[in-house]
Amino acid sequence: MKDPITVSVTGAAGQIGYSLLFRIASGAMFGPDQPVNLRLIEIEPGMKALEGVVMELDDCAFPTLNEVVPTCDLNEGFRGTNWALLVGSVPRKAGMERKDLLGINGKIFVGQGKAIAGNAASDVRTLVVGNPCNTNCLIAMNAADGVPNDRFFAMTRLDENRAKSQLAKKAGVHQNAVSNLCIWGNHSATQYPDFTNAKIDGKAVTDVISDRAWLEGEFISTVQQRGAAIIQARGASSAASAANGVVDTVKSLTNPTPAGDWTSVAVCSNGEFGIDTGLIASMPIRTSDGKSWEVVEGVEIDAFSRDRIDASVQELKEEREAVQDLMS
Ligand SMILES: NC(=O)c1ccc[n+]([C@@H]2O[C@H](COP(=O)([O-])OP(=O)(O)OC[C@H]3O[C@@H](n4cnc5c(N)ncnc54)[C@H](O)[C@@H]3O)[C@@H](O)[C@H]2O)c1
């Protein structure tokens, strides 16, 4: 067994937390030889439910679970953390404007960014899941003085997995056959699942799926609207698949990317692909050592893709504008 690493999870008593914690604790995220300390962060009203979740973690007797600390104190919650998984956020309620939601959640992420900067391990990496995740990530990054921007990520992996699964179904192949699927932009209904660069068994998707109208229409809208479709069917938002997206994102950032492939995650733009510097936008990413990462160069963007990427980036710019007062 290696030395334990510390993972902090906010919103730990929520739906995603209920699926995610057991996968982290069981070794699914960091491997069977990597013990983990869990620091579980909730707001006061969530602490009783969290107590029950901690009991269940105890009752699993996981070989890779070293220690569990439930808390509503941010400094305690992020102490020594190597991975901060920011899942908790306030859901949009009836009558609430997007701008109100951005403001309410933004304040939460200022506090969490500061607490990460003040308490986390020097190698901390932060993945924001709580929505609106790109802009929440932007706010946390800005508040986390001294933590490099390249340690902040927002999750679009669930969208990538959804897109791969749709393409595989249409082509009649297993989802393992689909690679090079990039989600561009915002984790919202403007996101662009890029079929123009994706491959099936190493061949261009557009060579395998000849139904261009489906690719440009139903495919994109199904991926963009999948979250809403799940809420309608299940009466609750996607949770197990979102937790799986978190596991996949962290695994992809901590293990070398397979040759020729990439993964989707929203990162701080340095102006790549004409995306405004400083925005947290989803792009194709690779890592060769599971620590540092780079944006994949030379991915071709045709006119169809350009329009869609620009529309999603425009939304990110508007979100940034709406939270300007929260950024130092
Ligand atoms: N990026 C993605 O792909 C993706 C996918 C699915 C869901 N989400 C988002 O993930 C978030 C969590 O979803 P869920 O279904 O688990 O929601 P949930 O409402 O079941 O749980 C959220 C939990 O967060 C807690 N919380 C609220 N504010 C907090 C704070 N300041 N500090 C710590 N904890 C806090 C709540 O008490 C609650 O237990 C939502 O914002 C949802 O929209 C993102």
CSV table of C-alpha atoms and ligand atoms in Angstrom, one decimal:
chain,number,residue,atom,x,y,z
A,1,MET,CA,0.0,0.0,0.0
A,2,LYS,CA,1.1,3.6,-0.8
A,3,ASP,CA,0.9,6.5,1.6
A,4,PRO,CA,-2.7,7.8,1.9
A,5,ILE,CA,-3.8,10.7,-0.2
A,6,THR,CA,-6.5,13.1,1.0
A,7,VAL,CA,-9.7,13.8,-1.0
A,8,SER,CA,-12.2,16.5,0.0
A,9,VAL,CA,-15.8,16.3,-1.3
A,10,THR,CA,-18.3,19.1,-0.8
A,11,GLY,CA,-22.0,18.4,-0.9
A,12,ALA,CA,-21.1,15.0,0.5
A,13,ALA,CA,-24.6,14.1,1.7
A,14,GLY,CA,-26.2,14.9,-1.6
A,15,GLN,CA,-27.2,12.6,-4.4
A,16,ILE,CA,-23.9,12.6,-6.3
A,17,GLY,CA,-22.0,12.3,-3.0
A,18,TYR,CA,-24.0,9.1,-2.2
A,19,SER,CA,-22.7,7.4,-5.3
A,20,LEU,CA,-19.3,9.1,-5.5
A,21,LEU,CA,-17.9,8.5,-2.0
A,22,PHE,CA,-18.3,4.8,-2.2
A,23,ARG,CA,-16.4,4.7,-5.5
A,24,ILE,CA,-13.6,6.8,-4.1
A,25,ALA,CA,-13.4,4.7,-0.9
A,26,SER,CA,-13.5,1.4,-2.8
A,27,GLY,CA,-10.4,2.2,-4.8
A,28,ALA,CA,-12.2,2.8,-8.1
A,29,MET,CA,-10.8,6.3,-8.5
A,30,PHE,CA,-7.1,5.9,-7.4
A,31,GLY,CA,-6.6,2.2,-7.6
A,32,PRO,CA,-6.5,-0.8,-5.2
A,33,ASP,CA,-3.1,0.1,-3.7
A,34,GLN,CA,-3.9,3.7,-2.9
A,35,PRO,CA,-5.4,4.4,0.6
A,36,VAL,CA,-7.6,7.5,0.9
A,37,ASN,CA,-8.5,9.9,3.6
A,38,LEU,CA,-11.9,11.4,3.0
A,39,ARG,CA,-12.8,14.9,4.2
A,40,LEU,CA,-16.5,15.3,3.7
A,41,ILE,CA,-17.9,18.8,3.7
A,42,GLU,CA,-21.6,19.8,4.1
A,43,ILE,CA,-23.6,22.8,5.3
A,44,GLU,CA,-25.1,22.5,8.8
A,45,PRO,CA,-28.5,21.2,7.6
A,46,GLY,CA,-26.8,18.3,5.7
A,47,MET,CA,-24.7,17.1,8.7
A,48,LYS,CA,-27.2,14.6,10.0
A,49,ALA,CA,-27.6,12.9,6.7
A,50,LEU,CA,-23.8,12.9,6.3
A,51,GLU,CA,-23.6,11.1,9.7
A,52,GLY,CA,-25.6,8.3,8.1
A,53,VAL,CA,-23.4,8.2,5.0
A,54,VAL,CA,-20.3,8.0,7.2
A,55,MET,CA,-21.9,5.0,9.0
A,56,GLU,CA,-22.4,3.3,5.7
A,57,LEU,CA,-18.8,4.0,4.7
A,58,ASP,CA,-17.7,2.3,8.0
A,59,ASP,CA,-20.0,-0.6,7.2
A,60,CYS,CA,-18.3,-1.3,3.9
A,61,ALA,CA,-14.9,-1.9,5.6
A,62,PHE,CA,-13.1,-0.9,2.4
A,63,PRO,CA,-9.5,-1.9,2.4
A,64,THR,CA,-8.5,1.4,0.8
A,65,LEU,CA,-10.4,3.7,3.1
A,66,ASN,CA,-8.0,5.1,5.7
A,67,GLU,CA,-9.9,7.9,7.6
A,68,VAL,CA,-13.2,9.8,7.3
A,69,VAL,CA,-13.7,13.3,8.6
A,70,PRO,CA,-17.2,14.8,8.3
A,71,THR,CA,-17.3,18.6,8.8
A,72,CYS,CA,-19.0,21.8,8.0
A,73,ASP,CA,-15.8,23.8,8.6
A,74,LEU,CA,-14.1,24.6,5.3
A,75,ASN,CA,-10.6,24.9,6.8
A,76,GLU,CA,-10.9,21.5,8.4
A,77,GLY,CA,-12.5,20.1,5.2
A,78,PHE,CA,-9.7,21.2,2.9
A,79,ARG,CA,-6.8,20.6,5.3
A,80,GLY,CA,-3.9,18.8,3.5
A,81,THR,CA,-6.2,17.9,0.6
A,82,ASN,CA,-4.7,16.6,-2.6
A,83,TRP,CA,-8.0,16.5,-4.5
A,84,ALA,CA,-10.8,19.0,-3.8
A,85,LEU,CA,-14.0,17.8,-5.5
A,86,LEU,CA,-16.5,20.6,-5.3
A,87,VAL,CA,-19.9,19.0,-5.8
A,88,GLY,CA,-22.2,20.9,-3.5
A,89,SER,CA,-24.1,23.9,-4.7
A,90,VAL,CA,-27.5,25.5,-4.4
A,91,PRO,CA,-30.0,24.2,-6.9
A,92,ARG,CA,-32.0,26.6,-9.1
A,93,LYS,CA,-35.4,27.1,-7.6
A,94,ALA,CA,-38.6,28.2,-9.4
A,95,GLY,CA,-38.5,31.9,-10.3
A,96,MET,CA,-34.8,32.1,-9.8
A,97,GLU,CA,-32.9,33.8,-12.7
A,98,ARG,CA,-29.7,32.3,-14.0
A,99,LYS,CA,-28.0,35.5,-12.8
A,100,ASP,CA,-29.3,35.0,-9.2
A,101,LEU,CA,-28.1,31.4,-9.2
A,102,LEU,CA,-24.6,32.6,-10.4
A,103,GLY,CA,-24.5,35.1,-7.6
A,104,ILE,CA,-25.6,32.8,-4.8
A,105,ASN,CA,-23.3,30.0,-5.8
A,106,GLY,CA,-20.5,32.3,-6.7
A,107,LYS,CA,-20.2,33.4,-3.1
A,108,ILE,CA,-19.9,29.8,-2.0
A,109,PHE,CA,-17.0,29.3,-4.4
A,110,VAL,CA,-15.2,32.4,-3.2
A,111,GLY,CA,-15.1,30.9,0.3
A,112,GLN,CA,-14.1,27.5,-0.9
A,113,GLY,CA,-11.3,28.8,-3.2
A,114,LYS,CA,-9.9,30.8,-0.2
A,115,ALA,CA,-10.1,27.8,2.1
A,116,ILE,CA,-8.3,25.6,-0.5
A,117,ALA,CA,-5.5,28.2,-0.9
A,118,GLY,CA,-5.1,28.4,2.9
A,119,ASN,CA,-5.2,24.7,3.8
A,120,ALA,CA,-4.7,22.3,0.9
A,121,ALA,CA,-1.5,20.3,0.1
A,122,SER,CA,0.9,22.0,-2.3
A,123,ASP,CA,0.0,19.7,-5.2
A,124,VAL,CA,-3.8,20.2,-4.8
A,125,ARG,CA,-6.0,19.8,-7.8
A,126,THR,CA,-9.6,21.0,-7.8
A,127,LEU,CA,-12.5,19.6,-9.9
A,128,VAL,CA,-15.8,21.6,-9.8
A,129,VAL,CA,-19.0,19.7,-10.5
A,130,GLY,CA,-21.6,21.9,-8.8
A,131,ASN,CA,-23.4,24.0,-11.4
A,132,PRO,CA,-22.9,26.3,-13.1
A,133,CYS,CA,-19.6,24.5,-12.9
A,134,ASN,CA,-17.5,26.4,-15.4
A,135,THR,CA,-18.2,29.8,-13.7
A,136,ASN,CA,-18.1,28.4,-10.2
A,137,CYS,CA,-14.6,27.0,-11.1
A,138,LEU,CA,-13.6,30.4,-12.5
A,139,ILE,CA,-14.6,32.1,-9.2
A,140,ALA,CA,-12.8,29.5,-7.0
A,141,MET,CA,-9.7,29.8,-9.1
A,142,ASN,CA,-9.7,33.6,-8.8
A,143,ALA,CA,-10.2,33.3,-5.0
A,144,ALA,CA,-7.4,30.7,-4.5
A,145,ASP,CA,-4.4,33.0,-4.2
A,146,GLY,CA,-1.1,31.2,-4.8
A,147,VAL,CA,-2.7,28.0,-6.4
A,148,PRO,CA,-1.7,27.8,-10.1
A,149,ASN,CA,-4.6,28.2,-12.6
A,150,ASP,CA,-3.7,24.8,-14.2
A,151,ARG,CA,-4.9,23.0,-11.0
A,152,PHE,CA,-8.5,24.0,-11.6
A,153,PHE,CA,-10.9,21.9,-13.7
A,154,ALA,CA,-14.7,21.8,-14.3
A,155,MET,CA,-16.5,18.7,-15.3
A,156,THR,CA,-17.6,18.0,-18.9
A,157,ARG,CA,-16.8,14.3,-18.8
A,158,LEU,CA,-20.3,13.2,-18.2
A,159,ASP,CA,-21.2,15.0,-21.5
A,160,GLU,CA,-18.3,13.3,-23.2
A,161,ASN,CA,-19.5,9.9,-22.0
A,162,ARG,CA,-23.1,10.7,-23.1
A,163,ALA,CA,-21.9,11.7,-26.5
A,164,LYS,CA,-19.8,8.6,-27.0
A,165,SER,CA,-22.7,6.4,-26.0
A,166,GLN,CA,-25.0,8.0,-28.5
A,167,LEU,CA,-22.5,7.7,-31.3
A,168,ALA,CA,-21.8,4.0,-30.5
A,169,LYS,CA,-25.6,3.2,-30.4
A,170,LYS,CA,-26.1,4.9,-33.8
A,171,ALA,CA,-23.1,3.0,-35.4
A,172,GLY,CA,-24.0,-0.3,-33.7
A,173,VAL,CA,-20.7,-0.6,-32.0
A,174,HIS,CA,-19.5,-0.8,-28.4
A,175,GLN,CA,-18.7,2.6,-26.8
A,176,ASN,CA,-15.1,1.5,-26.4
A,177,ALA,CA,-14.8,2.0,-30.1
A,178,VAL,CA,-15.4,5.7,-29.9
A,179,SER,CA,-12.4,8.0,-29.3
A,180,ASN,CA,-11.3,11.6,-29.7
A,181,LEU,CA,-14.7,13.0,-28.6
A,182,CYS,CA,-14.3,16.6,-27.4
A,183,ILE,CA,-17.0,18.6,-25.6
A,184,TRP,CA,-16.3,22.3,-26.3
A,185,GLY,CA,-17.3,25.2,-24.1
A,186,ASN,CA,-19.7,25.4,-21.3
A,187,HIS,CA,-21.3,22.5,-19.3
A,188,SER,CA,-24.8,23.8,-20.3
A,189,ALA,CA,-27.2,23.4,-23.2
A,190,THR,CA,-24.8,25.4,-25.4
A,191,GLN,CA,-22.1,22.8,-25.1
A,192,TYR,CA,-20.8,21.4,-28.4
A,193,PRO,CA,-20.1,17.6,-28.7
A,194,ASP,CA,-17.7,17.6,-31.6
A,195,PHE,CA,-18.5,14.8,-34.0
A,196,THR,CA,-16.2,16.2,-36.7
A,197,ASN,CA,-13.1,15.1,-34.9
A,198,ALA,CA,-14.4,12.0,-33.2
A,199,LYS,CA,-13.5,8.6,-34.3
A,200,ILE,CA,-15.1,5.1,-34.4
A,201,ASP,CA,-12.5,2.3,-34.5
A,202,GLY,CA,-10.0,4.9,-35.6
A,203,LYS,CA,-12.1,6.1,-38.6
A,204,ALA,CA,-13.8,9.5,-38.8
A,205,VAL,CA,-17.3,9.4,-37.3
A,206,THR,CA,-18.5,11.1,-40.5
A,207,ASP,CA,-17.2,8.1,-42.5
A,208,VAL,CA,-18.9,5.6,-40.3
A,209,ILE,CA,-22.2,7.4,-39.7
A,210,SER,CA,-23.5,8.8,-43.1
A,211,ASP,CA,-26.6,10.4,-41.6
A,212,ARG,CA,-25.1,14.0,-41.4
A,213,ALA,CA,-28.5,15.4,-40.5
A,214,TRP,CA,-28.6,13.2,-37.4
A,215,LEU,CA,-25.1,14.2,-36.4
A,216,GLU,CA,-25.8,18.0,-36.8
A,217,GLY,CA,-29.3,17.8,-35.3
A,218,GLU,CA,-30.5,15.0,-33.0
A,219,PHE,CA,-27.1,13.9,-31.8
A,220,ILE,CA,-26.1,17.3,-30.6
A,221,SER,CA,-29.5,18.1,-29.0
A,222,THR,CA,-29.7,14.7,-27.3
A,223,VAL,CA,-26.4,15.3,-25.6
A,224,GLN,CA,-27.2,18.9,-24.8
A,225,GLN,CA,-30.6,18.0,-23.3
A,226,ARG,CA,-29.7,14.7,-21.7
A,227,GLY,CA,-29.7,16.2,-18.2
A,228,ALA,CA,-33.2,17.5,-18.6
A,229,ALA,CA,-34.4,14.1,-20.1
A,230,ILE,CA,-33.1,12.3,-17.0
A,231,ILE,CA,-34.8,14.7,-14.7
A,232,GLN,CA,-38.1,14.2,-16.5
A,233,ALA,CA,-37.8,10.4,-16.4
A,234,ARG,CA,-36.3,9.9,-13.0
A,235,GLY,CA,-37.8,12.9,-11.2
A,236,ALA,CA,-34.3,13.7,-10.0
A,237,SER,CA,-31.1,14.9,-11.7
A,238,SER,CA,-28.4,12.5,-12.9
A,239,ALA,CA,-26.4,11.4,-10.0
A,240,ALA,CA,-24.7,7.9,-10.5
A,241,SER,CA,-23.6,8.9,-14.0
A,242,ALA,CA,-22.4,12.3,-12.7
A,243,ALA,CA,-20.4,10.5,-10.0
A,244,ASN,CA,-19.0,8.2,-12.6
A,245,GLY,CA,-18.0,11.2,-14.6
A,246,VAL,CA,-16.0,12.5,-11.6
A,247,VAL,CA,-14.3,9.1,-11.3
A,248,ASP,CA,-13.4,9.1,-15.0
A,249,THR,CA,-12.2,12.7,-15.0
A,250,VAL,CA,-9.8,12.1,-12.1
A,251,LYS,CA,-8.6,8.9,-13.5
A,252,SER,CA,-7.9,10.6,-16.9
A,253,LEU,CA,-6.0,13.4,-15.2
A,254,THR,CA,-3.9,11.0,-13.0
A,255,ASN,CA,-3.0,8.4,-15.7
A,256,PRO,CA,-1.3,8.9,-19.1
A,257,THR,CA,-3.8,9.5,-21.9
A,258,PRO,CA,-3.8,6.7,-24.5
A,259,ALA,CA,-1.8,7.5,-27.6
A,260,GLY,CA,-3.6,9.6,-30.1
A,261,ASP,CA,-6.6,10.2,-27.9
A,262,TRP,CA,-7.7,13.0,-25.6
A,263,THR,CA,-10.3,13.7,-22.9
A,264,SER,CA,-12.7,16.6,-22.3
A,265,VAL,CA,-12.4,18.8,-19.3
A,266,ALA,CA,-13.0,22.5,-18.8
A,267,VAL,CA,-9.7,24.3,-18.0
A,268,CYS,CA,-8.5,27.9,-17.9
A,269,SER,CA,-8.0,29.1,-21.4
A,270,ASN,CA,-4.7,30.6,-22.5
A,271,GLY,CA,-6.3,31.7,-25.8
A,272,GLU,CA,-6.2,28.2,-27.4
A,273,PHE,CA,-8.6,27.7,-30.4
A,274,GLY,CA,-9.6,31.4,-30.2
A,275,ILE,CA,-11.2,30.9,-26.8
A,276,ASP,CA,-10.9,34.0,-24.6
A,277,THR,CA,-8.0,33.9,-22.2
A,278,GLY,CA,-9.1,33.3,-18.6
A,279,LEU,CA,-12.4,31.6,-19.3
A,280,ILE,CA,-12.9,28.1,-17.9
A,281,ALA,CA,-13.8,26.3,-21.2
A,282,SER,CA,-14.0,22.6,-22.1
A,283,MET,CA,-11.3,21.6,-24.6
A,284,PRO,CA,-9.4,18.4,-25.6
A,285,ILE,CA,-6.7,17.7,-23.0
A,286,ARG,CA,-3.8,15.2,-22.8
A,287,THR,CA,-1.5,14.2,-20.0
A,288,SER,CA,1.7,12.1,-20.5
A,289,ASP,CA,2.5,11.7,-16.8
A,290,GLY,CA,-0.8,11.9,-15.0
A,291,LYS,CA,0.3,15.2,-13.3
A,292,SER,CA,0.9,18.0,-15.8
A,293,TRP,CA,-1.4,18.3,-18.8
A,294,GLU,CA,-1.7,20.2,-22.1
A,295,VAL,CA,-4.3,21.3,-24.5
A,296,VAL,CA,-4.1,19.2,-27.6
A,297,GLU,CA,-2.8,21.3,-30.5
A,298,GLY,CA,-3.9,21.2,-34.1
A,299,VAL,CA,-7.4,19.9,-33.7
A,300,GLU,CA,-9.3,21.1,-36.8
A,301,ILE,CA,-12.3,23.3,-36.3
A,302,ASP,CA,-14.5,23.6,-39.4
A,303,ALA,CA,-17.1,26.4,-39.9
A,304,PHE,CA,-19.9,24.3,-38.4
A,305,SER,CA,-17.9,23.6,-35.2
A,306,ARG,CA,-16.6,27.3,-35.0
A,307,ASP,CA,-20.2,28.6,-34.8
A,308,ARG,CA,-21.1,26.3,-32.1
A,309,ILE,CA,-17.9,26.8,-30.0
A,310,ASP,CA,-18.3,30.5,-30.4
A,311,ALA,CA,-21.9,30.4,-29.1
A,312,SER,CA,-20.9,28.4,-26.0
A,313,VAL,CA,-17.9,30.7,-25.4
A,314,GLN,CA,-20.2,33.7,-25.7
A,315,GLU,CA,-22.4,32.2,-22.9
A,316,LEU,CA,-19.3,31.8,-20.7
A,317,LYS,CA,-18.3,35.4,-21.3
A,318,GLU,CA,-21.8,36.5,-20.2
A,319,GLU,CA,-21.6,34.3,-17.1
A,320,ARG,CA,-18.2,35.9,-16.3
A,321,GLU,CA,-19.6,39.3,-16.7
A,322,ALA,CA,-22.5,38.5,-14.3
A,323,VAL,CA,-20.1,37.5,-11.5
A,324,GLN,CA,-17.5,40.3,-12.1
A,325,ASP,CA,-18.1,41.7,-8.6
A,326,LEU,CA,-17.0,38.3,-7.0
A,327,MET,CA,-13.6,38.3,-8.7
A,328,SER,CA,-10.6,40.0,-7.1
B,1,LIG,N1,-20.9,19.0,-14.2
B,1,LIG,C1,-21.8,18.0,-14.3
B,1,LIG,O1,-21.7,17.2,-15.3
B,1,LIG,C2,-22.9,17.8,-13.4
B,1,LIG,C3,-23.8,16.7,-13.5
B,1,LIG,C4,-24.8,16.5,-12.6
B,1,LIG,C5,-25.0,17.3,-11.6
B,1,LIG,N2,-24.2,18.4,-11.5
B,1,LIG,C6,-24.4,19.4,-10.3
B,1,LIG,O2,-23.8,18.9,-9.2
B,1,LIG,C7,-24.4,19.5,-8.1
B,1,LIG,C8,-24.8,18.5,-7.0
B,1,LIG,O3,-25.8,17.6,-7.5
B,1,LIG,P1,-26.6,16.7,-6.5
B,1,LIG,O4,-27.6,15.9,-7.3
B,1,LIG,O5,-25.6,15.9,-5.6
B,1,LIG,O6,-27.4,17.7,-5.6
B,1,LIG,P2,-28.0,17.5,-4.2
B,1,LIG,O7,-28.9,18.7,-4.0
B,1,LIG,O8,-28.6,16.1,-4.0
B,1,LIG,O9,-26.8,17.7,-3.2
B,1,LIG,C9,-26.1,18.9,-3.0
B,1,LIG,C10,-25.5,18.8,-1.6
B,1,LIG,O10,-24.7,20.0,-1.5
B,1,LIG,C11,-24.9,20.5,-0.2
B,1,LIG,N3,-24.4,21.9,-0.2
B,1,LIG,C12,-25.1,23.0,-0.6
B,1,LIG,N4,-24.3,24.1,-0.4
B,1,LIG,C13,-23.1,23.6,0.1
B,1,LIG,C14,-22.0,24.3,0.5
B,1,LIG,N5,-21.9,25.6,0.5
B,1,LIG,N6,-21.0,23.5,1.0
B,1,LIG,C15,-21.1,22.2,1.1
B,1,LIG,N7,-22.2,21.5,0.7
B,1,LIG,C16,-23.2,22.2,0.2
B,1,LIG,C17,-26.3,20.3,0.1
B,1,LIG,O11,-26.6,20.3,1.5
B,1,LIG,C18,-26.6,18.9,-0.5
B,1,LIG,O12,-26.4,17.9,0.4
B,1,LIG,C19,-25.6,20.3,-8.6
B,1,LIG,O13,-25.1,21.7,-8.8
B,1,LIG,C20,-25.8,19.7,-10.0
B,1,LIG,O14,-26.4,20.6,-10.9
B,1,LIG,C21,-23.2,18.7,-12.3
